[in-house]
Tab-separated table of C-alpha atoms in Angstrom:
chain	number	residue	atom	x	y	z
I	1	MET	CA	-137.422	-83.906	47.822
I	2	ALA	CA	-138.986	-83.008	50.612
I	3	THR	CA	-140.068	-86.315	52.159
I	4	ASN	CA	-135.838	-86.783	51.999
I	5	LEU	CA	-135.319	-84.006	54.430
I	6	PRO	CA	-134.915	-85.429	58.758
I	7	SER	CA	-138.413	-84.197	60.640
I	8	ALA	CA	-137.266	-81.640	63.720
I	9	THR	CA	-137.637	-84.369	66.109
I	10	SER	CA	-134.553	-86.782	64.416
I	11	VAL	CA	-132.926	-83.143	64.526
I	12	VAL	CA	-133.360	-81.691	67.449
I	13	SER	CA	-132.954	-85.894	69.115
I	14	ALA	CA	-129.718	-86.215	67.317
I	15	TYR	CA	-128.263	-82.855	68.363
I	16	THR	CA	-129.213	-83.933	71.869
I	17	ALA	CA	-127.706	-87.189	71.459
I	18	PHE	CA	-124.534	-85.408	69.915
I	19	ALA	CA	-124.677	-83.228	73.099
I	20	ALA	CA	-125.202	-85.791	75.462
I	21	SER	CA	-121.811	-86.986	74.159
I	22	VAL	CA	-120.084	-84.283	74.807
I	23	MET	CA	-120.692	-84.133	78.513
I	24	VAL	CA	-120.554	-88.016	78.862
I	25	VAL	CA	-116.349	-87.440	76.841
I	26	LYS	CA	-115.441	-83.908	78.879
I	27	THR	CA	-116.970	-86.060	81.930
I	28	VAL	CA	-114.617	-89.078	81.180
I	29	LEU	CA	-111.350	-86.503	80.236
I	30	ASN	CA	-112.230	-84.694	83.636
I	31	GLU	CA	-111.852	-88.139	85.806
I	32	PHE	CA	-109.880	-89.496	83.249
I	33	GLN	CA	-107.155	-86.141	83.903
I	34	SER	CA	-107.644	-86.732	88.321
I	35	ILE	CA	-107.050	-89.905	88.027
I	36	THR	CA	-103.716	-90.095	85.390
I	37	TYR	CA	-102.532	-86.782	87.602
I	38	GLN	CA	-101.997	-89.838	90.391
I	39	ILE	CA	-99.900	-92.349	88.071
I	40	ILE	CA	-98.122	-90.532	85.466
I	41	PRO	CA	-95.000	-89.144	86.524
I	42	GLN	CA	-93.958	-85.760	86.920
I	43	ASN	CA	-91.815	-85.771	83.816
I	44	LEU	CA	-94.952	-86.599	82.046
I	45	GLN	CA	-97.482	-84.456	83.126
I	46	GLU	CA	-96.287	-81.452	81.880
I	47	LYS	CA	-97.001	-82.802	77.981
I	48	PHE	CA	-100.467	-84.471	79.559
I	49	VAL	CA	-102.579	-81.837	80.246
I	50	THR	CA	-100.597	-79.303	76.686
I	51	LYS	CA	-102.765	-82.328	75.069
I	52	LEU	CA	-105.742	-81.929	77.111
I	53	GLY	CA	-105.889	-78.250	76.902
I	54	LYS	CA	-105.755	-78.010	73.678
I	55	LEU	CA	-108.917	-81.342	73.437
I	56	PHE	CA	-109.961	-78.579	76.060
I	57	GLN	CA	-110.323	-76.050	74.550
I	58	VAL	CA	-111.740	-77.668	70.814
I	59	LEU	CA	-114.454	-78.957	72.808
I	60	LEU	CA	-115.864	-75.656	74.935
I	61	THR	CA	-117.500	-73.364	73.274
I	62	GLU	CA	-117.728	-69.025	74.061
I	63	LYS	CA	-120.755	-70.125	76.318
I	64	GLU	CA	-118.882	-72.780	78.066
I	65	ILE	CA	-115.762	-70.477	79.288
I	66	LEU	CA	-115.620	-68.376	81.721
I	67	THR	CA	-113.125	-65.532	81.968
I	68	LEU	CA	-111.701	-63.618	85.556
I	69	SER	CA	-109.384	-60.236	84.288
I	70	ILE	CA	-107.321	-60.072	86.985
I	71	ASP	CA	-105.457	-56.616	86.441
I	72	GLU	CA	-102.257	-55.410	87.921
I	73	GLN	CA	-103.347	-52.758	89.685
I	74	CYS	CA	-106.984	-52.201	92.326
I	75	ASP	CA	-108.956	-49.464	90.548
I	76	GLY	CA	-105.660	-48.081	89.020
I	77	LEU	CA	-103.794	-47.689	92.347
I	78	MET	CA	-103.199	-50.698	94.743
I	79	GLN	CA	-100.934	-53.571	93.753
I	80	ASN	CA	-103.286	-56.267	92.377
I	81	GLN	CA	-102.534	-58.800	95.299
I	82	ILE	CA	-103.964	-61.979	93.068
I	83	TYR	CA	-101.661	-60.491	89.679
I	84	GLU	CA	-98.592	-60.545	92.350
I	85	ALA	CA	-99.581	-64.338	93.327
I	86	ALA	CA	-100.295	-65.475	89.518
I	87	GLN	CA	-97.075	-63.897	88.498
I	88	ALA	CA	-95.125	-66.006	91.043
I	89	TYR	CA	-97.014	-69.161	90.450
I	90	LEU	CA	-96.530	-69.296	87.220
I	91	SER	CA	-93.893	-69.115	87.152
I	92	THR	CA	-93.367	-72.506	88.014
I	93	LYS	CA	-95.244	-73.530	85.288
I	94	ILE	CA	-93.158	-72.432	81.864
I	95	ASN	CA	-92.503	-75.619	79.948
I	96	HIS	CA	-92.113	-76.665	75.847
I	97	SER	CA	-95.211	-75.446	74.730
I	98	ASN	CA	-94.868	-72.056	75.748
I	99	LYS	CA	-92.533	-69.769	72.541
I	100	ARG	CA	-92.116	-66.609	73.928
I	101	LEU	CA	-90.317	-65.909	77.582
I	102	LYS	CA	-89.001	-62.563	78.604
I	103	LEU	CA	-85.923	-63.362	80.212
I	104	SER	CA	-83.702	-60.444	82.695
I	105	LYS	CA	-81.215	-59.750	84.962
I	106	ALA	CA	-80.088	-56.945	86.833
I	107	VAL	CA	-76.400	-55.841	87.630
I	108	ARG	CA	-76.342	-57.373	90.741
I	109	ASP	CA	-79.039	-60.063	90.488
I	110	LYS	CA	-77.242	-63.823	90.969
I	111	ASP	CA	-79.312	-65.430	89.081
I	112	PHE	CA	-81.964	-64.784	86.150
I	113	SER	CA	-85.661	-64.749	85.749
I	114	VAL	CA	-88.190	-66.382	83.696
I	115	SER	CA	-91.601	-65.197	82.633
I	116	ILE	CA	-94.813	-65.138	79.942
I	117	ASP	CA	-94.203	-62.397	77.965
I	118	LYS	CA	-97.686	-61.093	76.171
I	119	GLY	CA	-100.145	-62.567	74.651
I	120	GLU	CA	-98.789	-66.339	75.853
I	121	GLU	CA	-100.182	-69.350	77.529
I	122	ILE	CA	-100.136	-71.473	80.466
I	123	LEU	CA	-102.052	-73.961	81.413
I	124	ASP	CA	-102.928	-75.678	84.656
I	125	SER	CA	-104.521	-78.314	86.167
I	126	PHE	CA	-105.927	-79.185	89.310
I	127	GLU	CA	-108.010	-81.143	90.863
I	128	GLY	CA	-109.480	-82.467	87.712
I	129	ILE	CA	-110.194	-78.951	86.527
I	130	THR	CA	-107.869	-77.548	82.961
I	131	LEU	CA	-107.658	-73.322	83.426
I	132	ARG	CA	-105.899	-71.541	80.891
I	133	TRP	CA	-103.784	-68.380	81.692
I	134	VAL	CA	-103.371	-65.716	79.091
I	135	MET	CA	-100.636	-62.349	79.945
I	136	LEU	CA	-102.204	-59.549	78.134
I	137	ILE	CA	-100.191	-55.880	77.809
I	138	ARG	CA	-101.517	-52.627	76.665
I	139	SER	CA	-100.076	-48.599	76.203
I	140	LYS	CA	-101.497	-46.024	76.927
I	141	LYS	CA	-99.758	-44.030	75.052
I	142	SER	CA	-101.842	-40.605	76.225
I	143	GLN	CA	-101.454	-41.803	80.619
I	144	MET	CA	-97.741	-42.392	79.017
I	145	LYS	CA	-98.275	-46.065	80.894
I	146	VAL	CA	-98.376	-50.473	80.184
I	147	HIS	CA	-101.770	-51.842	81.741
I	148	ARG	CA	-100.838	-55.712	82.739
I	149	SER	CA	-103.181	-57.872	82.972
I	150	MET	CA	-104.003	-61.360	83.138
I	151	GLU	CA	-106.985	-63.775	82.031
I	152	LEU	CA	-107.557	-67.267	83.775
I	153	ASN	CA	-109.951	-69.801	81.288
I	154	PHE	CA	-112.249	-72.589	82.857
I	155	HIS	CA	-115.755	-73.830	82.202
I	156	LYS	CA	-117.909	-71.861	83.872
I	157	GLN	CA	-119.688	-74.988	86.176
I	158	HIS	CA	-116.243	-74.533	87.847
I	159	LYS	CA	-116.253	-71.005	89.525
I	160	GLU	CA	-116.950	-72.083	93.300
I	161	LYS	CA	-113.988	-74.817	92.915
I	162	VAL	CA	-111.468	-72.274	91.325
I	163	LEU	CA	-112.711	-69.738	93.665
I	164	GLY	CA	-113.070	-71.289	96.609
I	165	ARG	CA	-110.604	-73.566	96.234
I	166	TYR	CA	-107.651	-72.974	93.571
I	167	ILE	CA	-106.811	-69.236	93.504
I	168	PRO	CA	-106.306	-69.210	97.027
I	169	PHE	CA	-104.538	-72.247	96.773
I	170	VAL	CA	-102.057	-69.936	94.357
I	171	LEU	CA	-101.965	-67.075	96.661
I	172	LYS	CA	-100.393	-69.767	99.396
I	173	THR	CA	-98.320	-71.220	96.819
I	174	ALA	CA	-96.890	-67.461	95.890
I	175	LYS	CA	-96.172	-66.811	98.828
I	176	ARG	CA	-94.395	-69.341	99.836
I	177	ILE	CA	-92.287	-69.018	96.655
I	178	HIS	CA	-91.720	-65.562	97.307
I	179	GLU	CA	-90.547	-66.074	101.551
I	180	GLU	CA	-87.744	-68.817	99.539
I	181	ASN	CA	-86.699	-65.894	96.655
I	182	ARG	CA	-87.805	-62.944	98.730
I	183	VAL	CA	-85.097	-60.245	97.612
I	184	VAL	CA	-84.886	-57.441	99.339
I	185	LYS	CA	-85.038	-54.588	97.168
I	186	LEU	CA	-84.209	-51.181	97.253
I	187	TYR	CA	-87.540	-48.820	95.053
I	188	GLN	CA	-87.296	-44.961	94.075
I	189	LEU	CA	-89.503	-42.373	92.873
I	190	GLY	CA	-89.011	-42.233	89.278
I	191	GLU	CA	-90.095	-40.086	86.646
I	192	PHE	CA	-93.592	-40.260	86.045
I	193	HIS	CA	-94.397	-40.680	89.857
I	194	ASP	CA	-94.589	-44.230	90.497
I	195	PHE	CA	-91.947	-46.988	91.660
I	196	GLU	CA	-91.681	-48.913	88.759
I	197	SER	CA	-88.254	-49.458	89.066
I	198	SER	CA	-85.907	-51.123	91.242
I	199	ILE	CA	-83.336	-52.397	91.961
I	200	ASN	CA	-82.355	-55.177	94.599
I	201	LEU	CA	-80.353	-54.494	97.451
I	202	GLN	CA	-76.924	-55.506	98.282
I	203	HIS	CA	-76.023	-53.639	101.510
I	204	SER	CA	-74.070	-54.494	104.746
I	205	THR	CA	-76.038	-56.106	107.261
I	206	HIS	CA	-73.766	-54.033	109.520
I	207	TRP	CA	-75.853	-52.396	112.523
I	208	PRO	CA	-73.684	-49.394	112.833
I	209	MET	CA	-74.936	-48.534	116.619
I	210	GLU	CA	-74.218	-49.502	120.498
I	211	PRO	CA	-74.631	-52.816	121.487
I	212	GLU	CA	-77.493	-51.914	123.461
I	213	VAL	CA	-78.939	-49.904	121.228
I	214	LYS	CA	-79.319	-52.856	119.036
I	215	ARG	CA	-80.846	-55.402	121.127
I	216	VAL	CA	-83.535	-53.078	122.510
I	217	LEU	CA	-84.342	-52.037	118.122
I	218	ILE	CA	-84.458	-55.809	117.510
I	219	ALA	CA	-86.764	-56.677	120.065
I	220	ASP	CA	-88.838	-53.265	119.097
I	221	LEU	CA	-88.672	-55.322	114.977
I	222	ASP	CA	-90.072	-58.500	116.592
I	223	ARG	CA	-92.598	-57.507	118.481
I	224	PHE	CA	-93.865	-55.168	115.622
I	225	VAL	CA	-94.126	-58.540	113.423
I	226	ARG	CA	-95.590	-60.299	115.374
I	227	ARG	CA	-98.379	-58.396	116.654
I	228	ARG	CA	-100.862	-59.130	113.411
I	229	ASP	CA	-103.815	-59.991	115.797
I	230	PHE	CA	-103.287	-57.442	118.469
I	231	TYR	CA	-103.703	-54.503	116.256
I	232	HIS	CA	-106.580	-56.058	114.253
I	233	ARG	CA	-107.944	-56.312	118.516
I	234	VAL	CA	-107.369	-52.841	119.572
I	235	GLY	CA	-107.806	-51.540	115.883
I	236	LYS	CA	-104.525	-50.297	115.024
I	237	VAL	CA	-102.866	-49.922	111.411
I	238	TRP	CA	-100.518	-52.429	111.361
I	239	LYS	CA	-97.218	-49.855	111.283
I	240	ARG	CA	-94.354	-49.027	112.704
I	241	GLY	CA	-92.573	-45.387	112.959
I	242	TYR	CA	-89.040	-44.662	113.567
I	243	LEU	CA	-86.901	-41.462	113.612
I	244	LEU	CA	-83.132	-41.149	113.179
I	245	HIS	CA	-81.134	-38.533	114.051
I	246	GLU	CA	-77.948	-37.373	114.192
I	247	PRO	CA	-75.224	-36.287	114.079
I	248	PRO	CA	-74.350	-36.811	109.440
I	249	GLY	CA	-71.575	-39.728	108.671
I	250	THR	CA	-73.348	-41.866	112.169
I	251	GLY	CA	-74.683	-44.562	109.245
I	252	LYS	CA	-78.679	-43.552	108.933
I	253	SER	CA	-78.956	-44.811	105.550
I	254	SER	CA	-77.288	-48.399	107.091
I	255	LEU	CA	-78.721	-48.760	109.724
I	256	VAL	CA	-82.452	-48.233	108.129
I	257	ALA	CA	-80.854	-51.809	105.271
I	258	ALA	CA	-79.861	-53.266	108.111
I	259	MET	CA	-83.943	-53.659	108.597
I	260	ALA	CA	-84.240	-53.939	106.294
I	261	ASN	CA	-81.910	-56.526	105.480
I	262	TYR	CA	-83.110	-58.221	109.221
I	263	LEU	CA	-87.494	-58.723	107.912
I	264	LYS	CA	-86.426	-58.597	104.519
I	265	PHE	CA	-88.992	-55.474	103.776
I	266	HIS	CA	-88.830	-53.991	101.056
I	267	ILE	CA	-87.409	-50.185	101.168
I	268	TYR	CA	-89.269	-47.192	99.036
I	269	ASP	CA	-87.318	-44.409	99.001
I	270	PHE	CA	-89.429	-40.843	99.319
I	271	ASP	CA	-88.208	-38.315	97.537
I	272	LEU	CA	-90.448	-34.672	98.631
I	273	SER	CA	-88.822	-32.856	96.119
I	274	LYS	CA	-90.832	-34.414	93.673
I	275	MET	CA	-94.366	-34.031	95.348
I	276	ARG	CA	-96.362	-31.306	95.932
I	277	TYR	CA	-99.978	-32.130	96.291
I	278	ASN	CA	-101.221	-34.687	98.793
I	279	LEU	CA	-102.343	-36.561	96.349
I	280	ASP	CA	-99.441	-37.627	95.657
I	281	PHE	CA	-98.128	-38.888	98.557
I	282	ARG	CA	-101.793	-40.899	98.376
I	283	GLN	CA	-100.617	-42.640	94.587
I	284	LEU	CA	-97.342	-43.536	95.701
I	285	LEU	CA	-98.905	-44.656	99.031
I	286	VAL	CA	-101.715	-47.516	97.906
I	287	SER	CA	-98.614	-48.437	95.311
I	288	THR	CA	-96.174	-49.624	98.677
I	289	SER	CA	-96.113	-52.936	98.805
I	290	ASN	CA	-97.033	-54.619	101.816
I	291	ARG	CA	-93.963	-55.734	104.479
I	292	SER	CA	-92.624	-52.453	103.188
I	293	ILE	CA	-90.163	-49.749	104.761
I	294	ILE	CA	-90.912	-46.683	103.883
I	295	VAL	CA	-87.619	-44.167	103.902
I	296	ILE	CA	-88.051	-40.347	104.029
I	297	GLU	CA	-84.310	-39.280	104.305
I	298	ASP	CA	-83.528	-35.376	106.274
I	299	ILE	CA	-86.835	-34.229	106.354
I	300	ASP	CA	-85.481	-31.240	107.690
I	301	CYS	CA	-85.009	-29.888	104.850
I	302	SER	CA	-88.465	-30.928	103.417
I	303	THR	CA	-89.900	-29.161	106.829
I	304	ASN	CA	-87.580	-26.003	106.299
I	305	LYS	CA	-88.873	-25.627	102.776
I	306	LEU	CA	-92.431	-25.591	104.632
I	307	GLN	CA	-92.033	-22.796	106.752
I	308	ASN	CA	-91.179	-20.200	104.292
I	309	ARG	CA	-94.258	-20.699	102.247
I	310	GLN	CA	-97.070	-17.775	101.255
I	311	HIS	CA	-99.887	-19.730	103.110
I	312	GLN	CA	-98.428	-20.476	106.914
I	313	ALA	CA	-99.656	-23.299	108.959
I	314	SER	CA	-102.924	-23.016	111.531
I	315	SER	CA	-102.138	-25.121	114.310
I	316	GLY	CA	-103.864	-26.095	116.847
I	317	ILE	CA	-103.968	-29.568	119.998
I	318	GLY	CA	-104.660	-32.578	119.095
I	319	GLU	CA	-106.226	-35.235	121.512
I	320	ASP	CA	-103.126	-36.629	122.978
I	321	GLY	CA	-102.465	-32.683	124.003
I	322	THR	CA	-99.309	-32.258	121.760
I	323	THR	CA	-99.637	-29.255	119.112
I	324	ASP	CA	-100.774	-30.424	115.742
I	325	ILE	CA	-100.057	-28.855	112.311
I	326	ASN	CA	-102.546	-27.981	109.104
I	327	TYR	CA	-101.055	-27.318	106.644
I	328	ASN	CA	-103.504	-26.620	103.168
I	329	ASN	CA	-101.610	-26.647	100.893
I	330	GLU	CA	-103.209	-28.366	98.484
I	331	GLY	CA	-102.927	-27.024	94.429
I	332	SER	CA	-100.838	-24.791	95.896
I	333	GLY	CA	-99.222	-22.644	92.907
I	334	ASP	CA	-95.676	-21.779	95.165
I	335	ASP	CA	-93.246	-23.816	93.514
I	336	HIS	CA	-91.153	-24.430	96.250
I	337	SER	CA	-94.250	-26.210	98.491
I	338	LEU	CA	-94.079	-29.743	99.495
I	339	PRO	CA	-97.526	-31.386	101.555
I	340	LEU	CA	-96.935	-31.384	104.979
I	341	ALA	CA	-100.962	-32.566	105.723
I	342	GLY	CA	-100.283	-35.148	103.344
I	343	LEU	CA	-96.951	-35.802	104.689
I	344	LEU	CA	-99.448	-36.387	107.851
I	345	ASN	CA	-102.280	-37.833	106.443
I	346	PHE	CA	-99.736	-40.727	105.333
I	347	ILE	CA	-98.350	-41.414	108.098
I	348	ASP	CA	-101.622	-41.866	110.978
I	349	GLY	CA	-104.539	-40.735	108.891
I	350	LEU	CA	-107.007	-42.723	106.946
I	351	TRP	CA	-104.554	-43.293	104.222
I	352	SER	CA	-101.893	-45.174	106.403
I	353	SER	CA	-104.276	-47.904	106.190
I	354	CYS	CA	-104.026	-48.848	103.103
I	355	GLY	CA	-102.230	-51.347	103.675
I	356	GLU	CA	-99.852	-53.678	106.800
I	357	GLU	CA	-96.971	-54.603	108.115
I	358	ARG	CA	-95.269	-51.352	107.183
I	359	ILE	CA	-92.488	-49.105	108.428
I	360	ILE	CA	-91.675	-45.954	108.218
I	361	VAL	CA	-88.437	-44.214	108.404
I	362	PHE	CA	-87.429	-40.448	109.479
I	363	THR	CA	-84.014	-39.239	108.657
I	364	THR	CA	-82.576	-36.046	110.208
I	365	ASN	CA	-79.409	-34.323	111.417
I	366	TYR	CA	-81.405	-31.556	113.004
I	367	LYS	CA	-84.468	-33.501	115.844
I	368	GLU	CA	-84.993	-29.718	117.440
I	369	ARG	CA	-85.279	-28.507	114.214
I	370	LEU	CA	-88.697	-31.102	114.145
I	371	ASP	CA	-91.926	-29.875	115.306
I	372	PRO	CA	-93.335	-31.959	118.047
I	373	ALA	CA	-96.735	-32.173	115.901
I	374	LEU	CA	-94.161	-34.465	113.246
I	375	ILE	CA	-92.312	-36.667	115.377
I	376	ARG	CA	-94.884	-36.777	118.437
I	377	PRO	CA	-96.400	-40.865	119.317
I	378	GLY	CA	-98.288	-42.331	116.764
I	379	ARG	CA	-96.552	-41.246	114.279
I	380	MET	CA	-92.903	-41.798	115.516
I	381	ASP	CA	-92.993	-44.425	117.941
I	382	MET	CA	-89.707	-44.699	118.605
I	383	HIS	CA	-86.711	-42.223	118.178
I	384	ILE	CA	-82.986	-44.048	118.026
I	385	HIS	CA	-80.293	-41.524	118.263
I	386	LEU	CA	-76.966	-42.838	116.197
I	387	SER	CA	-74.173	-41.127	117.816
I	388	TYR	CA	-70.336	-40.794	117.041
I	389	LEU	CA	-67.547	-43.517	116.942
I	390	THR	CA	-66.838	-45.014	121.110
I	391	PHE	CA	-65.554	-47.382	123.944
I	392	CYS	CA	-68.417	-48.096	125.070
I	393	HIS	CA	-68.955	-52.226	123.777
I	394	PRO	CA	-68.560	-53.895	126.626
I	395	LEU	CA	-65.746	-56.638	125.301
I	396	PHE	CA	-62.596	-53.769	125.061
I	397	THR	CA	-62.282	-53.734	128.056
I	398	GLN	CA	-60.927	-57.556	128.606
I	399	ILE	CA	-59.502	-57.248	125.194
I	400	GLU	CA	-58.096	-54.385	126.166
I	401	GLU	CA	-56.111	-56.670	129.426
I	402	LEU	CA	-55.844	-59.929	127.811
I	403	ILE	CA	-54.015	-57.903	124.373
I	404	LYS	CA	-51.370	-56.643	127.515
I	405	GLU	CA	-50.933	-60.394	128.410
I	406	VAL	CA	-50.513	-62.030	125.252
I	407	GLN	CA	-49.046	-61.540	122.063
I	408	VAL	CA	-51.329	-61.359	119.416
I	409	THR	CA	-50.264	-60.334	115.706
I	410	PRO	CA	-53.119	-58.085	113.297
I	411	ALA	CA	-52.961	-60.302	110.031
I	412	ALA	CA	-54.190	-62.974	113.369
I	413	ALA	CA	-56.706	-60.588	114.878
I	414	ALA	CA	-58.035	-59.314	111.456
I	415	GLU	CA	-58.831	-62.422	110.037
I	416	GLU	CA	-60.767	-63.192	113.820
I	417	LEU	CA	-63.025	-60.203	112.911
I	418	MET	CA	-63.276	-60.555	109.588
I	419	LYS	CA	-65.257	-64.482	110.488
I	420	SER	CA	-68.139	-62.641	111.428
I	421	ASP	CA	-70.075	-59.482	109.700
I	422	ASP	CA	-71.622	-59.170	113.190
I	423	ILE	CA	-70.071	-57.030	115.615
I	424	ASP	CA	-70.943	-58.908	119.150
I	425	GLU	CA	-70.149	-62.164	117.510
I	426	ALA	CA	-66.599	-60.882	116.160
I	427	LEU	CA	-65.200	-59.196	119.335
I	428	GLU	CA	-66.535	-62.728	121.509
I	429	GLY	CA	-64.364	-64.332	118.747
I	430	PHE	CA	-62.069	-62.155	118.899
I	431	VAL	CA	-61.560	-62.783	123.086
I	432	GLN	CA	-62.254	-66.767	122.832
I	433	LEU	CA	-58.824	-66.194	120.317
I	434	LEU	CA	-56.712	-64.797	122.284
I	435	LEU	CA	-57.878	-67.023	125.784
I	436	LYS	CA	-57.046	-69.502	124.118
I	437	LYS	CA	-53.634	-67.930	122.956
I	438	LYS	CA	-53.603	-66.860	127.326
I	439	GLU	CA	-53.894	-70.811	127.786
I	440	ASP	CA	-51.331	-71.911	124.877
I	441	ASP	CA	-48.900	-69.517	126.420
I	442	GLN	CA	-49.276	-70.053	130.113
I	443	ALA	CA	-48.929	-74.577	129.618
I	444	GLN	CA	-45.926	-73.954	128.085
I	445	GLY	CA	-44.707	-71.604	131.104
I	446	ASN	CA	-44.797	-68.023	129.153
I	447	LEU	CA	-46.545	-66.639	131.360
């Protein structure tokens, strides 16, 4: 019986031959995939990737697979840019092989969104490499939070290409998708001190301000967003602060919405009444995204509460000669205390460097109630006064004179003024209507 058993040399030779055959098959498959992707029509490529991916998983052993884990957040705090990019990128890769998808649409959304659900897989191909994405969702009941992550699986021999070329490709593709489909969102502080819930910002793009002030503000915003290299070169955090003040009902909230729509920046609404410790500021700050507007409304109301704290503030002189504030209320037992020390560090301290291209907006009805240290340059760089209605537009005088010369019905005037949401464009169009009416009347001898 022993003579019928194969020798150790024969076994090793057979295994070597089999392993070599597998490697040849894998190489041929990769080369075949690369070539066919150049000649196979787009509508057939999805089916090809699916079939090839299944064969790929059969041939690969556990030791040959490298898995990259991509959590939704970095260190449990900051949003993971790669996770967000993968979500956008994979939304374009959903095909008939997927069996479980998530469908969502808010009341004000124009279109619904489709994404992969828990445990769902998506196969992708890049320069001859087959890759497998898996969505993972785990609930942490102790923390009342949901942990979301993705896994990216591929042959470990392609590690350098995946990290050096595929991931940058996913990031670049996602950025293009976001730019094309970006909808401005309003994030509000939730029950568990997070900004997970949001709504699309459906708000007029009207700028409730005098034309000259609007021109200056838009020029300042444009200059801010194009000066990335400048901020990095001089070592400053890429952020800008605006104080919108006086009086009530003059359109401060509308102006924030107009700024967000103009820049395509999301808005994060900070509610100071829900925060008591510096840690709250830090956690919320790192959870906000780049290219966003952080708004703290009615800042004067919060500082009034701080003046009544049991632990009074001590003041010092800042480097720029202004009075600075040192509110040491970390862990205070006062139920009415608010972390202004954390707020100041949040604006221009070390934690403010955890992100880029951010705008911070304070609104107030009573600027004189604010401590100068809170609104000094470097914190609130530009102060914008929103006044009551005035007849200050340069076209008003011309319109008044033309109306005295020609006859135009209220319906015709209203129709012309409703053609544009921009005040300057609407009034300019109305002037042209009156001038045309004047020319017609002169031609007919009515004037």
